[in-house]
mmCIF file of N, CA and C in Angstrom:
data_model
loop_
_atom_site.group_PDB
_atom_site.id
_atom_site.type_symbol
_atom_site.label_atom_id
_atom_site.label_comp_id
_atom_site.label_asym_id
_atom_site.label_seq_id
_atom_site.Cartn_x
_atom_site.Cartn_y
_atom_site.Cartn_z
ATOM 1 N N ASN A 1 113.697 95.658 88.324
ATOM 2 C CA ASN A 1 114.991 95.008 88.359
ATOM 3 C C ASN A 1 115.598 95.229 89.729
ATOM 4 N N SER A 2 116.006 94.178 90.372
ATOM 5 C CA SER A 2 116.555 94.262 91.721
ATOM 6 C C SER A 2 118.058 94.498 91.725
ATOM 7 N N GLY A 3 118.662 94.782 90.562
ATOM 8 C CA GLY A 3 120.090 94.996 90.506
ATOM 9 C C GLY A 3 120.881 93.704 90.420
ATOM 10 N N ARG A 4 120.194 92.638 90.190
ATOM 11 C CA ARG A 4 120.860 91.345 90.101
ATOM 12 C C ARG A 4 121.011 90.947 88.641
ATOM 13 N N ARG A 5 122.103 90.299 88.344
ATOM 14 C CA ARG A 5 122.398 89.878 86.980
ATOM 15 C C ARG A 5 121.586 88.650 86.613
ATOM 16 N N PRO A 6 120.811 88.694 85.527
ATOM 17 C CA PRO A 6 120.057 87.515 85.143
ATOM 18 C C PRO A 6 120.994 86.401 84.689
ATOM 19 N N LEU A 7 120.869 85.251 85.312
ATOM 20 C CA LEU A 7 121.674 84.106 84.920
ATOM 21 C C LEU A 7 120.946 82.856 85.371
ATOM 22 N N ALA A 8 120.626 82.019 84.420
ATOM 23 C CA ALA A 8 119.990 80.751 84.753
ATOM 24 C C ALA A 8 120.819 79.657 84.118
ATOM 25 N N ASP A 9 121.260 78.740 84.927
ATOM 26 C CA ASP A 9 122.139 77.689 84.441
ATOM 27 C C ASP A 9 121.976 76.482 85.345
ATOM 28 N N ARG A 10 122.186 75.324 84.799
ATOM 29 C CA ARG A 10 122.231 74.137 85.637
ATOM 30 C C ARG A 10 123.596 74.111 86.297
ATOM 31 N N PHE A 11 123.609 74.026 87.616
ATOM 32 C CA PHE A 11 124.868 74.064 88.348
ATOM 33 C C PHE A 11 124.768 73.096 89.514
ATOM 34 N N ALA A 12 125.680 72.139 89.567
ATOM 35 C CA ALA A 12 125.722 71.145 90.635
ATOM 36 C C ALA A 12 124.363 70.471 90.817
ATOM 37 N N GLY A 13 123.680 70.213 89.702
ATOM 38 C CA GLY A 13 122.412 69.520 89.744
ATOM 39 C C GLY A 13 121.249 70.342 90.268
ATOM 40 N N MET A 14 121.444 71.624 90.477
ATOM 41 C CA MET A 14 120.384 72.471 91.012
ATOM 42 C C MET A 14 120.123 73.620 90.053
ATOM 43 N N ARG A 15 118.906 74.062 90.015
ATOM 44 C CA ARG A 15 118.542 75.196 89.171
ATOM 45 C C ARG A 15 118.970 76.482 89.856
ATOM 46 N N VAL A 16 119.758 77.276 89.183
ATOM 47 C CA VAL A 16 120.205 78.557 89.727
ATOM 48 C C VAL A 16 119.200 79.615 89.329
ATOM 49 N N ARG A 17 118.701 80.329 90.306
ATOM 50 C CA ARG A 17 117.760 81.407 90.048
ATOM 51 C C ARG A 17 118.537 82.681 89.735
ATOM 52 N N PRO A 18 118.008 83.563 88.884
ATOM 53 C CA PRO A 18 118.707 84.815 88.584
ATOM 54 C C PRO A 18 119.074 85.604 89.826
ATOM 55 N N SER A 19 118.264 85.559 90.858
ATOM 56 C CA SER A 19 118.551 86.334 92.062
ATOM 57 C C SER A 19 119.665 85.721 92.898
ATOM 58 N N ASP A 20 120.135 84.523 92.552
ATOM 59 C CA ASP A 20 121.188 83.876 93.324
ATOM 60 C C ASP A 20 122.572 84.457 93.057
ATOM 61 N N ILE A 21 122.739 85.189 91.979
ATOM 62 C CA ILE A 21 124.044 85.721 91.628
ATOM 63 C C ILE A 21 123.982 87.236 91.655
ATOM 64 N N PRO A 22 124.549 87.817 92.717
ATOM 65 C CA PRO A 22 124.490 89.272 92.827
ATOM 66 C C PRO A 22 125.293 89.956 91.739
ATOM 67 N N ALA A 23 124.842 91.094 91.317
ATOM 68 C CA ALA A 23 125.559 91.877 90.315
ATOM 69 C C ALA A 23 125.864 93.252 90.891
ATOM 70 N N THR A 24 126.992 93.760 90.511
ATOM 71 C CA THR A 24 127.400 95.106 90.892
ATOM 72 C C THR A 24 127.935 95.764 89.634
ATOM 73 N N PRO A 25 128.278 97.040 89.698
ATOM 74 C CA PRO A 25 128.808 97.691 88.496
ATOM 75 C C PRO A 25 130.029 96.978 87.906
ATOM 76 N N GLY A 26 130.840 96.308 88.730
ATOM 77 C CA GLY A 26 132.019 95.614 88.229
ATOM 78 C C GLY A 26 131.753 94.228 87.673
ATOM 79 N N ALA A 27 130.511 93.760 87.755
ATOM 80 C CA ALA A 27 130.208 92.388 87.340
ATOM 81 C C ALA A 27 130.503 92.151 85.866
ATOM 82 N N ALA A 28 130.166 93.085 85.004
ATOM 83 C CA ALA A 28 130.424 92.893 83.570
ATOM 84 C C ALA A 28 131.922 92.785 83.302
ATOM 85 N N THR A 29 132.700 93.608 83.976
ATOM 86 C CA THR A 29 134.151 93.548 83.818
ATOM 87 C C THR A 29 134.689 92.214 84.303
ATOM 88 N N ILE A 30 134.259 91.768 85.467
ATOM 89 C CA ILE A 30 134.731 90.490 85.995
ATOM 90 C C ILE A 30 134.267 89.342 85.105
ATOM 91 N N GLY A 31 133.080 89.442 84.536
ATOM 92 C CA GLY A 31 132.628 88.417 83.583
ATOM 93 C C GLY A 31 133.578 88.303 82.404
ATOM 94 N N ALA A 32 134.016 89.439 81.871
ATOM 95 C CA ALA A 32 134.981 89.438 80.762
ATOM 96 C C ALA A 32 136.326 88.887 81.212
ATOM 97 N N VAL A 33 136.734 89.230 82.423
ATOM 98 C CA VAL A 33 137.993 88.716 82.991
ATOM 99 C C VAL A 33 137.932 87.198 83.092
ATOM 100 N N ILE A 34 136.831 86.679 83.596
ATOM 101 C CA ILE A 34 136.673 85.228 83.736
ATOM 102 C C ILE A 34 136.739 84.557 82.373
ATOM 103 N N ASN A 35 136.074 85.120 81.386
ATOM 104 C CA ASN A 35 136.136 84.537 80.036
ATOM 105 C C ASN A 35 137.562 84.498 79.518
ATOM 106 N N ARG A 36 138.319 85.560 79.745
ATOM 107 C CA ARG A 36 139.717 85.593 79.313
ATOM 108 C C ARG A 36 140.537 84.537 80.058
ATOM 109 N N ALA A 37 140.310 84.411 81.356
ATOM 110 C CA ALA A 37 141.029 83.412 82.152
ATOM 111 C C ALA A 37 140.723 81.995 81.671
ATOM 112 N N LEU A 38 139.474 81.728 81.351
ATOM 113 C CA LEU A 38 139.109 80.394 80.862
ATOM 114 C C LEU A 38 139.750 80.130 79.503
ATOM 115 N N ASP A 39 139.864 81.170 78.671
ATOM 116 C CA ASP A 39 140.585 81.030 77.402
ATOM 117 C C ASP A 39 142.047 80.652 77.671
ATOM 118 N N ILE A 40 142.677 81.363 78.579
ATOM 119 C CA ILE A 40 144.080 81.094 78.916
ATOM 120 C C ILE A 40 144.253 79.672 79.428
ATOM 121 N N LYS A 41 143.320 79.217 80.238
ATOM 122 C CA LYS A 41 143.391 77.869 80.803
ATOM 123 C C LYS A 41 142.991 76.786 79.803
ATOM 124 N N GLY A 42 142.531 77.188 78.616
ATOM 125 C CA GLY A 42 142.147 76.208 77.595
ATOM 126 C C GLY A 42 140.831 75.512 77.869
ATOM 127 N N ILE A 43 139.993 76.130 78.678
ATOM 128 C CA ILE A 43 138.671 75.570 78.975
ATOM 129 C C ILE A 43 137.717 76.102 77.919
ATOM 130 N N THR A 44 137.420 75.272 76.932
ATOM 131 C CA THR A 44 136.651 75.722 75.771
ATOM 132 C C THR A 44 135.237 75.144 75.704
ATOM 133 N N ASN A 45 134.993 74.053 76.411
ATOM 134 C CA ASN A 45 133.666 73.443 76.374
ATOM 135 C C ASN A 45 132.633 74.416 76.944
ATOM 136 N N PRO A 46 131.579 74.734 76.201
ATOM 137 C CA PRO A 46 130.594 75.721 76.673
ATOM 138 C C PRO A 46 129.970 75.381 78.029
ATOM 139 N N ARG A 47 129.678 74.124 78.262
ATOM 140 C CA ARG A 47 129.070 73.733 79.541
ATOM 141 C C ARG A 47 130.062 73.938 80.696
ATOM 142 N N ALA A 48 131.315 73.542 80.464
ATOM 143 C CA ALA A 48 132.350 73.738 81.489
ATOM 144 C C ALA A 48 132.553 75.226 81.762
ATOM 145 N N ARG A 49 132.583 76.021 80.709
ATOM 146 C CA ARG A 49 132.758 77.473 80.870
ATOM 147 C C ARG A 49 131.626 78.074 81.697
ATOM 148 N N ARG A 50 130.386 77.622 81.454
ATOM 149 C CA ARG A 50 129.247 78.128 82.234
ATOM 150 C C ARG A 50 129.399 77.772 83.713
ATOM 151 N N LYS A 51 129.840 76.547 83.989
ATOM 152 C CA LYS A 51 129.996 76.132 85.386
ATOM 153 C C LYS A 51 131.079 76.955 86.080
ATOM 154 N N TRP A 52 132.221 77.098 85.418
ATOM 155 C CA TRP A 52 133.292 77.916 85.989
ATOM 156 C C TRP A 52 132.842 79.371 86.146
ATOM 157 N N ALA A 53 132.252 79.926 85.102
ATOM 158 C CA ALA A 53 131.849 81.338 85.150
ATOM 159 C C ALA A 53 130.826 81.582 86.253
ATOM 160 N N THR A 54 129.872 80.695 86.392
ATOM 161 C CA THR A 54 128.868 80.845 87.437
ATOM 162 C C THR A 54 129.530 80.857 88.809
ATOM 163 N N GLY A 55 130.332 79.855 89.077
ATOM 164 C CA GLY A 55 130.988 79.763 90.386
ATOM 165 C C GLY A 55 131.932 80.915 90.649
ATOM 166 N N MET A 56 132.696 81.296 89.635
ATOM 167 C CA MET A 56 133.661 82.381 89.812
ATOM 168 C C MET A 56 132.970 83.723 90.006
ATOM 169 N N MET A 57 131.848 83.935 89.346
ATOM 170 C CA MET A 57 131.091 85.170 89.572
ATOM 171 C C MET A 57 130.581 85.228 91.006
ATOM 172 N N VAL A 58 130.131 84.088 91.535
ATOM 173 C CA VAL A 58 129.662 84.054 92.914
ATOM 174 C C VAL A 58 130.816 84.366 93.861
ATOM 175 N N VAL A 59 131.973 83.750 93.638
ATOM 176 C CA VAL A 59 133.137 84.007 94.499
ATOM 177 C C VAL A 59 133.520 85.485 94.447
ATOM 178 N N SER A 60 133.630 86.036 93.253
ATOM 179 C CA SER A 60 134.024 87.440 93.119
ATOM 180 C C SER A 60 133.014 88.375 93.791
ATOM 181 N N ALA A 61 131.747 88.094 93.637
ATOM 182 C CA ALA A 61 130.718 88.922 94.276
ATOM 183 C C ALA A 61 130.821 88.837 95.790
ATOM 184 N N ARG A 62 130.976 87.634 96.299
ATOM 185 C CA ARG A 62 131.023 87.444 97.747
ATOM 186 C C ARG A 62 132.317 87.967 98.359
ATOM 187 N N GLU A 63 133.415 87.782 97.676
ATOM 188 C CA GLU A 63 134.711 88.157 98.231
ATOM 189 C C GLU A 63 134.992 89.654 98.137
ATOM 190 N N SER A 64 134.585 90.289 97.036
ATOM 191 C CA SER A 64 134.987 91.687 96.831
ATOM 192 C C SER A 64 133.914 92.581 96.232
ATOM 193 N N GLY A 65 132.732 92.048 95.964
ATOM 194 C CA GLY A 65 131.735 92.844 95.249
ATOM 195 C C GLY A 65 132.206 93.150 93.838
ATOM 196 N N HIS A 66 132.989 92.238 93.265
ATOM 197 C CA HIS A 66 133.568 92.376 91.907
ATOM 198 C C HIS A 66 134.534 93.554 91.809
ATOM 199 N N ASN A 67 135.218 93.861 92.887
ATOM 200 C CA ASN A 67 136.135 94.997 92.917
ATOM 201 C C ASN A 67 137.584 94.501 92.853
ATOM 202 N N PRO A 68 138.275 94.695 91.721
ATOM 203 C CA PRO A 68 139.668 94.234 91.627
ATOM 204 C C PRO A 68 140.630 95.021 92.504
ATOM 205 N N ASN A 69 140.182 96.127 93.083
ATOM 206 C CA ASN A 69 141.036 96.921 93.965
ATOM 207 C C ASN A 69 140.718 96.721 95.443
ATOM 208 N N ALA A 70 139.849 95.770 95.755
ATOM 209 C CA ALA A 70 139.456 95.537 97.146
ATOM 210 C C ALA A 70 140.639 95.011 97.964
ATOM 211 N N THR A 71 140.710 95.463 99.202
ATOM 212 C CA THR A 71 141.708 94.970 100.151
ATOM 213 C C THR A 71 141.011 94.712 101.474
ATOM 214 N N ASN A 72 141.257 93.556 102.044
ATOM 215 C CA ASN A 72 140.700 93.205 103.343
ATOM 216 C C ASN A 72 141.766 93.509 104.393
ATOM 217 N N ASN A 73 141.528 94.545 105.166
ATOM 218 C CA ASN A 73 142.484 94.969 106.191
ATOM 219 C C ASN A 73 142.086 94.551 107.599
ATOM 220 N N TRP A 74 141.121 93.645 107.740
ATOM 221 C CA TRP A 74 140.623 93.361 109.073
ATOM 222 C C TRP A 74 140.706 91.905 109.509
ATOM 223 N N ASP A 75 140.953 90.937 108.614
ATOM 224 C CA ASP A 75 140.916 89.533 109.033
ATOM 225 C C ASP A 75 142.275 89.052 109.535
ATOM 226 N N SER A 76 142.367 87.758 109.830
ATOM 227 C CA SER A 76 143.598 87.192 110.383
ATOM 228 C C SER A 76 144.769 87.300 109.410
ATOM 229 N N ASN A 77 144.501 87.202 108.111
ATOM 230 C CA ASN A 77 145.584 87.370 107.131
ATOM 231 C C ASN A 77 146.152 88.785 107.197
ATOM 232 N N ALA A 78 145.298 89.773 107.283
ATOM 233 C CA ALA A 78 145.751 91.158 107.380
ATOM 234 C C ALA A 78 146.551 91.368 108.664
ATOM 235 N N ALA A 79 146.107 90.765 109.751
ATOM 236 C CA ALA A 79 146.817 90.893 111.022
ATOM 237 C C ALA A 79 148.230 90.321 110.930
ATOM 238 N N LYS A 80 148.423 89.332 110.049
ATOM 239 C CA LYS A 80 149.745 88.725 109.845
ATOM 240 C C LYS A 80 150.573 89.489 108.814
ATOM 241 N N GLY A 81 149.986 90.544 108.220
ATOM 242 C CA GLY A 81 150.714 91.345 107.244
ATOM 243 C C GLY A 81 150.528 90.930 105.805
ATOM 244 N N THR A 82 149.600 90.012 105.554
ATOM 245 C CA THR A 82 149.325 89.575 104.182
ATOM 246 C C THR A 82 147.830 89.718 103.897
ATOM 247 N N PRO A 83 147.359 90.951 103.706
ATOM 248 C CA PRO A 83 145.923 91.140 103.481
ATOM 249 C C PRO A 83 145.463 90.511 102.161
ATOM 250 N N SER A 84 144.256 90.027 102.169
ATOM 251 C CA SER A 84 143.636 89.522 100.942
ATOM 252 C C SER A 84 143.338 90.706 100.044
ATOM 253 N N GLN A 85 143.590 90.530 98.748
ATOM 254 C CA GLN A 85 143.403 91.636 97.813
ATOM 255 C C GLN A 85 142.775 91.150 96.512
ATOM 256 N N GLY A 86 142.179 92.098 95.796
ATOM 257 C CA GLY A 86 141.662 91.850 94.461
ATOM 258 C C GLY A 86 140.268 91.267 94.438
ATOM 259 N N ALA A 87 139.795 91.016 93.245
ATOM 260 C CA ALA A 87 138.433 90.523 93.049
ATOM 261 C C ALA A 87 138.192 89.176 93.705
ATOM 262 N N PHE A 88 139.206 88.309 93.697
ATOM 263 C CA PHE A 88 139.061 86.967 94.259
ATOM 264 C C PHE A 88 139.714 86.842 95.635
ATOM 265 N N GLN A 89 140.235 87.969 96.155
ATOM 266 C CA GLN A 89 140.772 88.072 97.507
ATOM 267 C C GLN A 89 141.855 87.031 97.817
ATOM 268 N N PHE A 90 142.917 87.086 97.041
ATOM 269 C CA PHE A 90 144.085 86.246 97.299
ATOM 270 C C PHE A 90 145.033 86.952 98.254
ATOM 271 N N ILE A 91 145.727 86.159 99.078
ATOM 272 C CA ILE A 91 146.879 86.683 99.786
ATOM 273 C C ILE A 91 148.090 86.417 98.892
ATOM 274 N N GLU A 92 149.111 87.205 99.055
ATOM 275 C CA GLU A 92 150.286 87.124 98.172
ATOM 276 C C GLU A 92 150.871 85.704 98.068
ATOM 277 N N PRO A 93 151.111 84.986 99.175
ATOM 278 C CA PRO A 93 151.705 83.654 99.034
ATOM 279 C C PRO A 93 150.835 82.666 98.236
ATOM 280 N N THR A 94 149.543 82.718 98.434
ATOM 281 C CA THR A 94 148.655 81.817 97.691
ATOM 282 C C THR A 94 148.618 82.198 96.220
ATOM 283 N N PHE A 95 148.572 83.491 95.939
ATOM 284 C CA PHE A 95 148.603 83.946 94.549
ATOM 285 C C PHE A 95 149.867 83.456 93.866
ATOM 286 N N ARG A 96 151.010 83.610 94.520
ATOM 287 C CA ARG A 96 152.287 83.165 93.933
ATOM 288 C C ARG A 96 152.291 81.660 93.692
ATOM 289 N N ALA A 97 151.750 80.913 94.631
ATOM 290 C CA ALA A 97 151.746 79.447 94.516
ATOM 291 C C ALA A 97 150.900 78.955 93.348
ATOM 292 N N TYR A 98 149.839 79.679 93.018
ATOM 293 C CA TYR A 98 148.908 79.237 91.974
ATOM 294 C C TYR A 98 148.928 80.134 90.742
ATOM 295 N N HIS A 99 149.880 81.044 90.678
ATOM 296 C CA HIS A 99 149.997 81.973 89.546
ATOM 297 C C HIS A 99 150.136 81.214 88.232
ATOM 298 N N GLU A 100 149.439 81.684 87.217
ATOM 299 C CA GLU A 100 149.508 81.105 85.869
ATOM 300 C C GLU A 100 150.668 81.751 85.122
ATOM 301 N N PRO A 101 151.669 80.945 84.715
ATOM 302 C CA PRO A 101 152.779 81.513 83.933
ATOM 303 C C PRO A 101 152.249 82.255 82.707
ATOM 304 N N GLY A 102 152.866 83.383 82.431
ATOM 305 C CA GLY A 102 152.469 84.188 81.276
ATOM 306 C C GLY A 102 151.442 85.248 81.588
ATOM 307 N N THR A 103 150.840 85.191 82.790
ATOM 308 C CA THR A 103 149.921 86.259 83.190
ATOM 309 C C THR A 103 150.688 87.252 84.058
ATOM 310 N N SER A 104 150.073 88.372 84.307
ATOM 311 C CA SER A 104 150.709 89.419 85.099
ATOM 312 C C SER A 104 151.144 88.891 86.463
ATOM 313 N N PRO A 105 152.312 89.319 86.930
ATOM 314 C CA PRO A 105 152.766 88.913 88.263
ATOM 315 C C PRO A 105 152.150 89.758 89.385
ATOM 316 N N PHE A 106 151.330 90.742 89.030
ATOM 317 C CA PHE A 106 150.765 91.650 90.019
ATOM 318 C C PHE A 106 149.526 91.061 90.674
ATOM 319 N N LEU A 107 149.540 91.045 91.983
ATOM 320 C CA LEU A 107 148.481 90.418 92.778
ATOM 321 C C LEU A 107 147.086 90.908 92.426
ATOM 322 N N ARG A 108 146.910 92.188 92.171
ATOM 323 C CA ARG A 108 145.569 92.727 91.916
ATOM 324 C C ARG A 108 145.148 92.639 90.452
ATOM 325 N N ASP A 109 145.986 92.109 89.577
ATOM 326 C CA ASP A 109 145.585 91.982 88.182
ATOM 327 C C ASP A 109 144.432 90.979 88.106
ATOM 328 N N PRO A 110 143.269 91.393 87.618
ATOM 329 C CA PRO A 110 142.105 90.508 87.672
ATOM 330 C C PRO A 110 142.232 89.248 86.815
ATOM 331 N N VAL A 111 142.856 89.330 85.654
ATOM 332 C CA VAL A 111 143.020 88.119 84.827
ATOM 333 C C VAL A 111 143.984 87.159 85.509
ATOM 334 N N ALA A 112 145.066 87.686 86.059
ATOM 335 C CA ALA A 112 146.014 86.827 86.772
ATOM 336 C C ALA A 112 145.342 86.176 87.980
ATOM 337 N N GLN A 113 144.493 86.930 88.687
ATOM 338 C CA GLN A 113 143.773 86.350 89.830
ATOM 339 C C GLN A 113 142.782 85.281 89.383
ATOM 340 N N ALA A 114 142.076 85.548 88.300
ATOM 341 C CA ALA A 114 141.077 84.575 87.833
ATOM 342 C C ALA A 114 141.743 83.268 87.393
ATOM 343 N N THR A 115 142.876 83.358 86.700
ATOM 344 C CA THR A 115 143.568 82.119 86.301
ATOM 345 C C THR A 115 144.140 81.427 87.539
ATOM 346 N N ALA A 116 144.647 82.213 88.495
ATOM 347 C CA ALA A 116 145.145 81.619 89.739
ATOM 348 C C ALA A 116 144.002 80.935 90.491
ATOM 349 N N PHE A 117 142.808 81.516 90.438
ATOM 350 C CA PHE A 117 141.657 80.881 91.099
ATOM 351 C C PHE A 117 141.377 79.512 90.481
ATOM 352 N N VAL A 118 141.398 79.429 89.160
ATOM 353 C CA VAL A 118 141.166 78.135 88.497
ATOM 354 C C VAL A 118 142.236 77.142 88.948
ATOM 355 N N ASN A 119 143.494 77.568 88.931
ATOM 356 C CA ASN A 119 144.580 76.688 89.366
ATOM 357 C C ASN A 119 144.411 76.262 90.821
ATOM 358 N N TYR A 120 144.006 77.200 91.675
ATOM 359 C CA TYR A 120 143.785 76.926 93.092
ATOM 360 C C TYR A 120 142.643 75.924 93.277
ATOM 361 N N ALA A 121 141.543 76.150 92.592
ATOM 362 C CA ALA A 121 140.395 75.244 92.713
ATOM 363 C C ALA A 121 140.771 73.830 92.262
ATOM 364 N N MET A 122 141.518 73.734 91.189
ATOM 365 C CA MET A 122 141.932 72.423 90.686
ATOM 366 C C MET A 122 142.984 71.788 91.604
ATOM 367 N N GLY A 123 143.984 72.580 91.995
ATOM 368 C CA GLY A 123 145.094 72.043 92.767
ATOM 369 C C GLY A 123 144.770 71.765 94.216
ATOM 370 N N ARG A 124 144.086 72.670 94.855
ATOM 371 C CA ARG A 124 143.803 72.543 96.288
ATOM 372 C C ARG A 124 142.548 71.725 96.568
ATOM 373 N N TYR A 125 141.541 71.869 95.715
ATOM 374 C CA TYR A 125 140.249 71.222 95.967
ATOM 375 C C TYR A 125 139.909 70.099 94.985
ATOM 376 N N GLY A 126 140.758 69.855 94.006
ATOM 377 C CA GLY A 126 140.529 68.746 93.078
ATOM 378 C C GLY A 126 139.394 68.960 92.097
ATOM 379 N N VAL A 127 139.053 70.209 91.812
ATOM 380 C CA VAL A 127 138.008 70.498 90.834
ATOM 381 C C VAL A 127 138.554 70.147 89.449
ATOM 382 N N SER A 128 137.776 69.444 88.656
ATOM 383 C CA SER A 128 138.213 69.052 87.320
ATOM 384 C C SER A 128 138.047 70.208 86.338
ATOM 385 N N ALA A 129 138.690 70.089 85.196
ATOM 386 C CA ALA A 129 138.644 71.140 84.174
ATOM 387 C C ALA A 129 137.218 71.423 83.717
ATOM 388 N N ASP A 130 136.327 70.443 83.824
ATOM 389 C CA ASP A 130 134.948 70.692 83.394
ATOM 390 C C ASP A 130 134.139 71.461 84.438
ATOM 391 N N GLY A 131 134.744 71.738 85.597
ATOM 392 C CA GLY A 131 134.094 72.549 86.619
ATOM 393 C C GLY A 131 132.935 71.888 87.330
ATOM 394 N N SER A 132 132.716 70.609 87.079
ATOM 395 C CA SER A 132 131.510 69.972 87.603
ATOM 396 C C SER A 132 131.464 69.887 89.123
ATOM 397 N N GLU A 133 132.611 69.896 89.799
ATOM 398 C CA GLU A 133 132.609 69.799 91.263
ATOM 399 C C GLU A 133 132.829 71.145 91.947
ATOM 400 N N LEU A 134 132.914 72.215 91.190
ATOM 401 C CA LEU A 134 133.273 73.512 91.769
ATOM 402 C C LEU A 134 132.371 73.894 92.932
ATOM 403 N N ALA A 135 131.078 73.895 92.730
ATOM 404 C CA ALA A 135 130.148 74.306 93.787
ATOM 405 C C ALA A 135 130.117 73.307 94.942
ATOM 406 N N ALA A 136 130.278 72.045 94.642
ATOM 407 C CA ALA A 136 130.251 71.033 95.697
ATOM 408 C C ALA A 136 131.494 71.105 96.578
ATOM 409 N N ARG A 137 132.636 71.420 95.989
ATOM 410 C CA ARG A 137 133.897 71.403 96.738
ATOM 411 C C ARG A 137 134.281 72.751 97.331
ATOM 412 N N ILE A 138 133.759 73.836 96.749
ATOM 413 C CA ILE A 138 134.032 75.177 97.281
ATOM 414 C C ILE A 138 132.689 75.859 97.500
ATOM 415 N N GLN A 139 132.207 75.808 98.722
ATOM 416 C CA GLN A 139 130.881 76.363 99.024
ATOM 417 C C GLN A 139 130.781 77.834 98.646
ATOM 418 N N GLN A 140 131.866 78.568 98.745
ATOM 419 C CA GLN A 140 131.861 80.000 98.413
ATOM 420 C C GLN A 140 131.518 80.220 96.938
ATOM 421 N N ALA A 141 131.655 79.185 96.106
ATOM 422 C CA ALA A 141 131.331 79.269 94.672
ATOM 423 C C ALA A 141 129.933 78.764 94.350
ATOM 424 N N ASP A 142 129.195 78.356 95.363
ATOM 425 C CA ASP A 142 127.877 77.768 95.152
ATOM 426 C C ASP A 142 126.787 78.785 95.423
ATOM 427 N N PRO A 143 126.089 79.216 94.378
ATOM 428 C CA PRO A 143 125.040 80.232 94.578
ATOM 429 C C PRO A 143 123.824 79.723 95.321
ATOM 430 N N THR A 144 123.724 78.407 95.524
ATOM 431 C CA THR A 144 122.553 77.855 96.213
ATOM 432 C C THR A 144 122.789 77.652 97.704
ATOM 433 N N ARG A 145 124.016 77.894 98.163
ATOM 434 C CA ARG A 145 124.332 77.756 99.585
ATOM 435 C C ARG A 145 124.878 79.084 100.108
ATOM 436 N N PRO A 146 124.814 79.277 101.413
ATOM 437 C CA PRO A 146 125.297 80.540 101.970
ATOM 438 C C PRO A 146 126.813 80.674 101.824
ATOM 439 N N PRO A 147 127.307 81.893 101.890
ATOM 440 C CA PRO A 147 128.757 82.099 101.799
ATOM 441 C C PRO A 147 129.505 81.349 102.897
ATOM 442 N N LYS A 148 130.686 80.867 102.543
ATOM 443 C CA LYS A 148 131.552 80.189 103.509
ATOM 444 C C LYS A 148 132.985 80.328 103.031
ATOM 445 N N GLY A 149 133.847 80.828 103.880
ATOM 446 C CA GLY A 149 135.250 80.961 103.523
ATOM 447 C C GLY A 149 135.870 79.636 103.123
ATOM 448 N N TYR A 150 136.957 79.726 102.431
ATOM 449 C CA TYR A 150 137.652 78.509 101.990
ATOM 450 C C TYR A 150 139.134 78.699 102.084
#
């Protein structure tokens, strides 16, 4: 076992290999967080949930190594006084703009971040509720392409 989470799913018309989605000790927790966020967002279709979960796991792994306490103190956002934080690495203004009513107002709350990520992907990038364009529109969520900020 290479420490990678086994996951095979059809995503953006491409076969995802198990080695495409890195796993860390926090991956199981973030997987549960994502499921809760999708419940809150009312995304119940199993295929849509798989697409969102796949993409969101890739984002969380790439952005923070699935660490809800991660803080980026070195990039341009940090230099401006708004470091990216949490599993999905939101800056405070973006988190506030896409915050899901009824979830925690705290930036590092993983469920609040995951629901904000769904809102952000839909609002900023036009991803539909079925998640079908997630990997195509946000490269950072695509396990078949290299990481790229968004």
